[in-house]
Coordinates of C-alpha atoms in Angstrom, one line a residue:
M1 CA -35.2 1.2 73.8
D2 CA -35.6 -1.1 76.7
I3 CA -38.7 0.3 78.4
G4 CA -40.6 -0.6 81.5
F5 CA -44.4 -0.2 81.4
I6 CA -46.6 -0.2 84.5
G7 CA -50.4 0.0 84.3
L8 CA -52.0 -1.9 81.4
G9 CA -55.6 -0.5 81.5
N10 CA -57.7 0.8 78.8
M11 CA -55.1 3.4 77.8
G12 CA -51.9 1.7 79.0
F13 CA -52.4 -1.6 77.2
P14 CA -52.7 -0.2 73.6
M15 CA -49.8 2.2 74.3
A16 CA -47.6 -0.6 75.5
R17 CA -48.7 -2.8 72.5
R18 CA -47.8 -0.1 70.1
L19 CA -44.4 0.3 71.6
I20 CA -43.8 -3.5 71.2
E21 CA -45.0 -3.3 67.6
A22 CA -42.5 -0.6 67.0
G23 CA -39.6 -2.8 68.1
H24 CA -39.1 -1.5 71.6
K25 CA -38.3 -4.2 74.2
L26 CA -40.8 -4.0 77.1
V27 CA -40.8 -5.2 80.7
V28 CA -44.4 -4.9 81.9
F29 CA -46.2 -5.0 85.2
D30 CA -49.9 -4.8 86.2
T31 CA -51.8 -6.3 89.1
R32 CA -54.0 -8.2 86.6
K33 CA -52.2 -11.2 85.2
D34 CA -54.4 -11.7 82.1
V35 CA -53.3 -8.4 80.5
V36 CA -49.7 -9.0 81.3
E37 CA -49.9 -12.4 79.7
K38 CA -51.3 -10.8 76.5
L39 CA -48.3 -8.6 76.2
V40 CA -45.9 -11.5 77.0
A41 CA -47.5 -13.3 74.2
R42 CA -46.5 -10.3 72.0
G43 CA -42.9 -10.5 73.2
A44 CA -42.8 -8.5 76.5
R45 CA -41.2 -9.7 79.7
A46 CA -43.3 -9.9 82.9
A47 CA -42.1 -8.2 86.1
T48 CA -43.3 -8.9 89.6
S49 CA -43.5 -5.3 90.9
P50 CA -42.7 -1.7 90.0
K51 CA -39.3 -2.2 91.7
D52 CA -38.6 -5.3 89.6
V53 CA -39.4 -3.3 86.5
A54 CA -37.0 -0.6 87.7
D55 CA -34.3 -3.2 88.4
Q56 CA -34.3 -4.2 84.7
V57 CA -34.6 -1.0 82.7
E58 CA -33.4 2.7 82.8
T59 CA -36.8 4.1 81.4
V60 CA -40.0 3.3 83.2
M61 CA -43.4 4.4 81.9
A62 CA -46.6 4.3 83.9
S63 CA -50.3 4.8 83.0
L64 CA -52.3 4.7 86.2
P65 CA -55.8 5.7 87.3
S66 CA -55.3 7.8 90.4
L67 CA -52.9 10.2 92.1
Q68 CA -52.3 7.7 95.0
A69 CA -51.5 4.9 92.5
S70 CA -48.9 7.1 90.7
L71 CA -47.3 8.1 94.1
E72 CA -47.2 4.5 95.3
V73 CA -45.8 3.1 92.0
A74 CA -43.2 5.9 91.8
A75 CA -42.0 6.4 95.4
G76 CA -43.8 3.8 97.6
A77 CA -42.5 0.6 99.1
N78 CA -41.4 -1.7 96.3
G79 CA -41.8 1.2 93.9
V80 CA -39.6 2.5 91.1
V81 CA -37.6 4.6 93.5
E82 CA -36.2 1.4 94.8
G83 CA -35.0 0.1 91.5
K84 CA -31.4 -0.5 90.7
R85 CA -31.3 0.6 87.1
A86 CA -34.1 3.3 86.7
K87 CA -32.9 6.7 85.6
R88 CA -36.3 8.2 84.5
F89 CA -40.0 7.8 85.4
V90 CA -42.3 8.8 82.6
D91 CA -45.8 9.3 84.1
L92 CA -48.5 9.2 81.4
S93 CA -51.1 9.6 84.0
T94 CA -53.1 12.7 85.0
V95 CA -52.2 13.6 88.5
G96 CA -52.1 17.4 88.6
S97 CA -49.0 19.7 88.9
A98 CA -48.9 19.5 92.7
M99 CA -48.6 15.7 92.8
A100 CA -46.2 15.7 89.9
A101 CA -43.9 18.2 91.7
R102 CA -44.2 15.9 94.9
I103 CA -43.1 12.8 92.9
H104 CA -40.4 14.8 91.2
G105 CA -38.9 15.6 94.5
L106 CA -39.1 12.1 96.0
L107 CA -37.5 10.6 92.9
A108 CA -34.8 13.3 92.8
E109 CA -33.5 12.0 96.1
R110 CA -32.5 8.8 94.3
N111 CA -31.3 10.6 91.1
I112 CA -34.3 9.5 89.1
V113 CA -35.7 12.1 86.7
Q114 CA -39.5 12.6 86.8
I115 CA -41.0 13.2 83.3
D116 CA -44.6 14.4 83.2
C117 CA -46.2 13.0 80.1
P118 CA -50.0 13.0 80.3
V119 CA -51.9 12.1 77.2
S120 CA -55.2 13.0 75.6
G121 CA -57.3 11.4 72.9
G122 CA -59.0 8.5 74.6
V123 CA -58.8 4.8 74.0
G124 CA -59.3 5.2 70.2
G125 CA -56.3 7.6 70.2
A126 CA -54.2 5.1 72.2
E127 CA -55.2 2.3 69.8
K128 CA -54.3 4.3 66.7
G129 CA -51.2 6.1 68.0
T130 CA -52.8 9.5 67.6
L131 CA -52.8 10.8 71.2
A132 CA -51.7 14.3 72.1
V133 CA -48.7 13.7 74.3
M134 CA -47.7 16.6 76.5
V135 CA -44.2 16.5 78.1
S136 CA -42.5 18.5 80.7
G137 CA -39.0 17.8 82.1
P138 CA -35.4 18.3 81.2
K139 CA -35.0 19.1 77.5
A140 CA -32.2 16.5 77.1
E141 CA -34.5 13.8 78.5
F142 CA -37.3 14.8 76.3
E143 CA -35.0 14.5 73.2
L144 CA -34.0 11.1 74.3
L145 CA -37.5 9.8 74.8
K146 CA -39.2 11.5 71.8
P147 CA -38.7 8.6 69.3
A148 CA -40.6 6.3 71.7
L149 CA -43.3 8.8 72.5
D150 CA -43.7 9.5 68.7
V151 CA -45.1 5.9 68.6
I152 CA -48.1 6.7 70.8
G153 CA -49.0 10.1 69.4
K154 CA -48.2 13.7 68.5
V155 CA -45.6 14.9 71.0
F156 CA -45.6 18.5 72.5
F157 CA -42.8 19.8 74.7
I158 CA -44.5 22.1 77.3
G159 CA -41.5 23.2 79.3
E160 CA -38.9 22.1 81.9
K161 CA -40.9 23.1 85.1
P162 CA -42.2 19.9 86.9
G163 CA -45.9 19.7 86.5
A164 CA -46.2 22.0 83.5
A165 CA -47.6 19.2 81.2
Q166 CA -50.1 18.4 83.9
T167 CA -51.4 21.9 83.8
M168 CA -51.7 21.7 80.1
K169 CA -53.6 18.3 80.4
L170 CA -56.0 19.8 83.0
A171 CA -56.8 22.8 80.7
N172 CA -57.5 20.3 77.9
N173 CA -59.7 18.0 79.9
F174 CA -61.7 20.9 81.4
L175 CA -62.6 21.8 77.8
S176 CA -63.5 18.2 77.1
A177 CA -65.6 17.9 80.2
T178 CA -67.3 21.2 79.4
A179 CA -68.1 20.1 75.8
I180 CA -70.0 16.9 76.8
V181 CA -72.2 18.6 79.4
A182 CA -72.8 21.8 77.4
T183 CA -73.7 19.7 74.3
S184 CA -75.9 17.5 76.4
E185 CA -77.8 20.6 77.7
A186 CA -78.2 22.0 74.2
V187 CA -79.5 18.8 72.7
V188 CA -81.9 18.2 75.6
M189 CA -83.3 21.7 75.1
G190 CA -83.9 20.8 71.4
V191 CA -85.6 17.4 72.2
K192 CA -87.7 19.1 74.8
A193 CA -89.0 21.5 72.1
G194 CA -89.6 18.6 69.7
L195 CA -86.4 18.6 67.6
D196 CA -84.8 15.4 66.3
P197 CA -81.5 14.9 68.2
A198 CA -79.8 13.3 65.2
V199 CA -80.6 16.2 63.0
M200 CA -79.5 18.6 65.8
I201 CA -76.1 16.9 65.9
D202 CA -75.7 17.1 62.1
V203 CA -76.5 20.8 62.1
I204 CA -74.1 21.5 65.1
N205 CA -71.3 19.7 63.4
A206 CA -71.9 21.7 60.2
G207 CA -72.0 25.0 62.1
S208 CA -70.1 27.0 64.6
G209 CA -71.2 24.9 67.6
M210 CA -69.2 21.8 66.5
N211 CA -67.0 20.3 69.3
T212 CA -65.5 17.0 70.3
A213 CA -68.7 15.9 72.0
S214 CA -70.9 16.6 69.1
R215 CA -68.4 15.3 66.6
D216 CA -67.4 12.1 68.4
K217 CA -69.2 11.2 71.6
F218 CA -72.8 11.9 70.5
P219 CA -72.8 10.0 67.3
R220 CA -70.9 7.0 68.6
S221 CA -72.2 6.6 72.2
V222 CA -75.0 9.0 73.2
L223 CA -77.4 8.9 70.3
P224 CA -77.3 5.0 70.0
R225 CA -77.4 5.1 73.9
T226 CA -74.6 2.6 74.1
F227 CA -72.6 4.9 76.5
D228 CA -69.4 3.0 75.8
F229 CA -66.9 5.7 74.6
G230 CA -64.2 4.1 77.0
F231 CA -63.6 6.8 79.7
A232 CA -65.0 6.4 83.1
T233 CA -67.0 9.2 84.8
G234 CA -64.8 8.8 87.9
L235 CA -61.7 9.7 85.8
M236 CA -63.3 12.7 84.3
V237 CA -64.5 13.9 87.7
K238 CA -61.0 13.4 89.0
D239 CA -59.6 15.6 86.2
V240 CA -62.3 18.3 86.7
R241 CA -61.6 18.4 90.4
L242 CA -57.9 18.7 89.8
A243 CA -58.5 21.6 87.3
L244 CA -60.6 23.4 89.8
E245 CA -58.0 22.9 92.5
E246 CA -55.2 24.3 90.3
M247 CA -57.4 27.2 89.2
K248 CA -57.9 28.1 92.9
Q249 CA -54.2 27.7 93.7
L250 CA -53.5 30.2 91.0
G251 CA -55.9 32.7 92.5
L252 CA -58.4 32.5 89.6
S253 CA -62.1 32.9 89.8
M254 CA -63.6 30.6 87.1
E255 CA -67.3 30.9 86.9
V256 CA -67.8 28.5 84.0
A257 CA -65.4 25.9 85.6
D258 CA -67.3 26.1 88.9
A259 CA -70.6 25.3 87.0
V260 CA -69.0 22.5 85.1
G261 CA -67.6 21.1 88.4
R262 CA -71.1 21.1 89.9
L263 CA -72.6 19.4 87.0
W264 CA -70.0 16.5 87.1
E265 CA -70.6 16.1 90.8
T266 CA -74.2 15.5 90.0
V267 CA -73.3 13.1 87.2
I268 CA -71.0 11.0 89.4
S269 CA -73.7 11.0 92.2
A270 CA -76.3 9.8 89.8
E271 CA -74.5 7.5 87.5
G272 CA -71.5 6.3 89.5
A273 CA -67.7 6.4 89.0
E274 CA -67.7 3.4 86.8
S275 CA -70.2 4.6 84.3
D276 CA -69.0 5.9 80.9
F277 CA -68.5 9.6 80.9
T278 CA -71.0 10.0 78.0
A279 CA -73.7 9.1 80.5
A280 CA -73.4 12.7 81.7
I281 CA -76.5 13.4 79.6
K282 CA -78.7 11.1 81.8
P283 CA -79.3 13.4 84.8
I284 CA -79.9 16.3 82.5
E285 CA -82.5 14.3 80.5
K286 CA -84.1 13.1 83.8
K287 CA -84.6 16.7 85.0
A288 CA -86.0 17.7 81.6
G289 CA -88.3 14.6 81.3
V290 CA -86.9 13.6 77.9
V291 CA -84.7 10.8 76.4
V292 CA -82.2 11.7 73.7
G293 CA -81.6 9.1 70.9
G294 CA -82.4 5.4 71.0
K295 CA -84.3 3.4 68.4
G296 CA -87.2 5.9 68.3
G297 CA -84.8 8.8 67.6
L298 CA -86.3 10.8 70.5
A299 CA -88.8 10.4 73.2
G300 CA -90.8 13.0 75.1
K301 CA -92.1 12.9 78.6

């Protein structure tokens, strides 16, 4: 396929690279010239704006960091909505169902189909093509896109309702957000009592407490204290806020979600939006007076 790709960040770049390697012809745009040039060197064509991308191809994909970025790229001035050729806009970003529905309506005025397509699996999944790819939109459009989406991960059709895939993504990321802070609290408890955190993680991963944080994040980024898993705290907080907002819109009372939301607000306040989300353990450690991991294995007060 001829595909446009807008947004070449930590997730977008490896997804675009995989599409090129699979034989798709890409037209790419990002505000940073260096990442565009890297894909041009691999065979992509550079565009000057989202509109320029949409002038050249029928299928435009985007991987963007915020709701406002998705809205502006899709329907803003010089956006995809003004393109001459675009027929479908595939949003790989996490924007929530309300924003997805809004973009859907704006693009429909120009006969451009909005395809919700958020992904999960982190930078590692994007690099290896093992992401969970959640899709909502017209079934015929899904069938058309599936061969390309198969390149970036395992594809799931969620439904035809605009925003349905966004709801699925928020449910998934709420669980991911819960896993990292809950595991942090559990391990901090053990370290405060004198347990070795590395042994704790081994036991948890061999038992019923195993989760994505204990399996992946702690061994790679928390215990070594590198905090470099590749997903920003600001993005995780955005997703948690969106999940809470959607829960409230559905009339739900979610006690665990509310507690998780409060914890993540503490994390972003203490560590900043640009920190890696595995740094969520730091304010929990600080309150307990312990440090988990590092060269000494564990440290007390």
